[in-house]
Each structure stands twice: as structure tokens, then as C-alpha cells.
XYZ file of C-alpha atoms in Angstrom:
149
model
C 4.776 -13.412 14.609
C 6.672 -12.222 11.542
C 9.625 -14.617 11.560
C 8.162 -16.567 8.638
C 7.437 -13.483 6.512
C 9.059 -13.328 3.090
C 8.752 -10.234 0.922
C 9.533 -10.454 -2.777
C 9.466 -7.938 -5.624
C 6.656 -8.652 -8.050
C 8.170 -10.476 -11.032
C 6.096 -12.207 -13.681
C 2.403 -12.592 -14.333
C 1.625 -14.977 -11.459
C 3.072 -12.630 -8.849
C 1.412 -9.639 -10.493
C -1.934 -11.439 -10.308
C -1.310 -12.110 -6.606
C -0.493 -8.439 -6.004
C -3.666 -7.459 -7.883
C -5.735 -9.907 -5.828
C -4.621 -8.346 -2.524
C -5.112 -4.820 -3.890
C -8.625 -5.644 -5.084
C -9.630 -7.305 -1.797
C -8.413 -4.326 0.250
C -9.752 -1.563 -2.017
C -12.674 -2.999 -4.011
C -13.843 0.439 -5.210
C -10.486 0.791 -6.983
C -10.302 -2.801 -8.248
C -8.043 -3.023 -11.257
C -7.623 -5.251 -14.254
C -4.447 -7.170 -14.957
C -3.543 -4.584 -17.631
C -3.920 -1.781 -15.070
C -1.709 -3.725 -12.660
C 0.893 -4.147 -15.417
C 0.913 -0.367 -15.889
C 1.482 0.094 -12.136
C 4.322 -2.428 -12.188
C 6.024 -0.413 -14.925
C 5.932 2.792 -12.831
C 6.052 1.712 -9.193
C 7.813 -0.728 -6.893
C 5.396 -3.571 -6.139
C 6.093 -6.319 -3.591
C 4.190 -9.317 -2.270
C 4.391 -10.659 1.288
C 4.182 -14.367 2.093
C 3.917 -16.175 5.420
C 5.667 -19.339 4.375
C 4.051 -19.952 0.980
C 0.763 -18.174 1.779
C 0.141 -14.740 0.264
C -0.713 -12.358 3.130
C -0.219 -8.882 1.686
C 1.407 -6.560 -0.798
C 2.872 -3.085 -1.030
C 3.299 -0.228 -3.455
C 5.937 2.503 -3.432
C 5.377 5.387 -5.834
C 8.500 7.501 -6.429
C 8.478 11.294 -6.066
C 7.143 13.205 -9.036
C 8.366 16.720 -8.282
C 10.724 18.835 -6.171
C 8.613 18.280 -3.030
C 10.087 14.737 -2.912
C 6.870 13.123 -1.686
C 6.857 9.330 -1.971
C 3.680 7.283 -1.603
C 3.953 4.110 0.482
C 0.988 1.754 0.708
C 1.094 -1.486 2.723
C -1.872 -3.863 2.387
C -2.538 -6.960 4.499
C -5.442 -9.300 3.891
C -7.933 -9.041 6.786
C -7.412 -12.601 8.038
C -3.649 -11.943 8.473
C -3.766 -8.584 10.257
C -2.370 -7.865 13.727
C 0.596 -10.200 13.248
C 3.192 -7.553 12.353
C 3.081 -8.135 8.593
C 1.880 -4.616 7.819
C 4.670 -3.148 9.924
C 7.310 -5.094 8.011
C 5.810 -4.091 4.654
C 5.530 -0.452 5.716
C 9.068 -0.337 7.145
C 10.468 -1.723 3.872
C 8.487 0.825 1.881
C 9.620 3.650 4.150
C 13.264 2.568 3.852
C 12.922 2.594 0.048
C 11.246 6.027 0.203
C 14.288 7.330 2.073
C 16.591 5.881 -0.624
C 14.509 7.795 -3.179
C 15.184 11.007 -1.227
C 11.712 11.421 0.242
C 11.104 14.440 2.445
C 7.542 13.307 3.091
C 5.531 10.126 2.692
C 1.896 9.928 1.709
C -0.551 7.095 1.867
C -4.189 6.662 0.923
C -6.767 4.656 2.877
C -10.354 3.791 2.109
C -12.303 5.407 4.982
C -14.131 2.173 5.875
C -10.754 0.477 6.464
C -10.526 1.304 10.166
C -7.521 -1.013 10.594
C -5.641 0.876 7.901
C -6.461 4.250 9.412
C -5.365 3.146 12.888
C -2.149 1.769 11.392
C -1.347 5.051 9.611
C -2.197 7.249 12.609
C -0.069 5.054 14.904
C 2.924 5.784 12.659
C 2.435 9.546 12.753
C 0.499 10.094 9.532
C -1.854 13.082 9.577
C -4.977 13.348 7.478
C -4.651 15.896 4.666
C -7.801 15.308 2.638
C -11.071 13.373 2.502
C -12.763 13.018 -0.851
C -15.170 11.040 -2.989
C -14.245 10.339 -6.596
C -16.644 11.602 -9.264
C -19.599 9.274 -9.683
C -18.621 7.203 -6.628
C -19.765 7.095 -3.006
C -16.705 5.696 -1.209
C -14.735 8.099 0.965
C -10.942 8.108 0.578
C -8.483 9.627 3.024
C -5.054 10.939 2.053
C -2.514 11.092 4.875
C 1.005 12.529 5.086
C 4.065 11.949 7.229
C 6.845 14.534 7.146
C 10.282 12.953 7.477
C 13.032 14.470 9.598
């Protein structure tokens, strides 16, 4: 049930630390420091999701960088709060913002072991474009794309 979900733009250090916590729980191979999170906050739209006062997830929207107008939308929900519609609300907000930014396509990235995340992306029409392992790492990442009408 998502009636108690509140989504707020990340503002201030405490909220940034909460965003970083969710990010690091969901993608431990890409765990970031607070300074790295600050750099993301300067470039991207970061939001936190709360069920009442409890942090349940976060999102990132990266604006387009070139004439292809591809926006990256990433919705993350802590495992214990999944399957309650929170990810859908986060994703829908991110997608709406992507459209405001003029997106012609949306990309997302999922850690391959995150089966929930992959199912979520596929259910929304995303198609896998690439699987890769970062240099010196062993975790498999999957990039997916959704072309907008």
C-alpha cells in the first residue's frame, strides 16, 4: 500500500546520508562515500522515499548529456520494503521528470544479482542493452533501455 509514501528531494547532509545508505545497501559493489554522494547531488536529481517517517528507498535521475536525449532513471527500494508499490511510485516520478527533461529514451542500470530490480525493469518494457564487469571487479552489471513514444 503506497498511501503513506512521501517522496522528498534530497536537501542537506542528513538526507544525503540517507540516500547514500539506500544506494550502498542496494549496490554494495558501487558503495560511495559521502563526498561521492555530494558530487552526485550536484549533478543529478536525488530523492528519498519514506513510508511515514521510515526511509524505504531513493531515486536518481541523470539528465541527458547529448543530442540522443537519454535520461537515466534509477529507483531503489530497500529489500524489506519491496512489493508494496514504492518502486513504482519512485520510477513513475523519475519517468515524469525524464519527460520534462525532453527524454526520448530512458536507461537504467541493475546489478545482475538483483533479480527484483531486473523483473521490475523488464515489466516496464526495458530491454537489456549490455552486460559488463568493471575492470578489476567480478560483479555483473546490466544496462537496460526504454524508448519513449
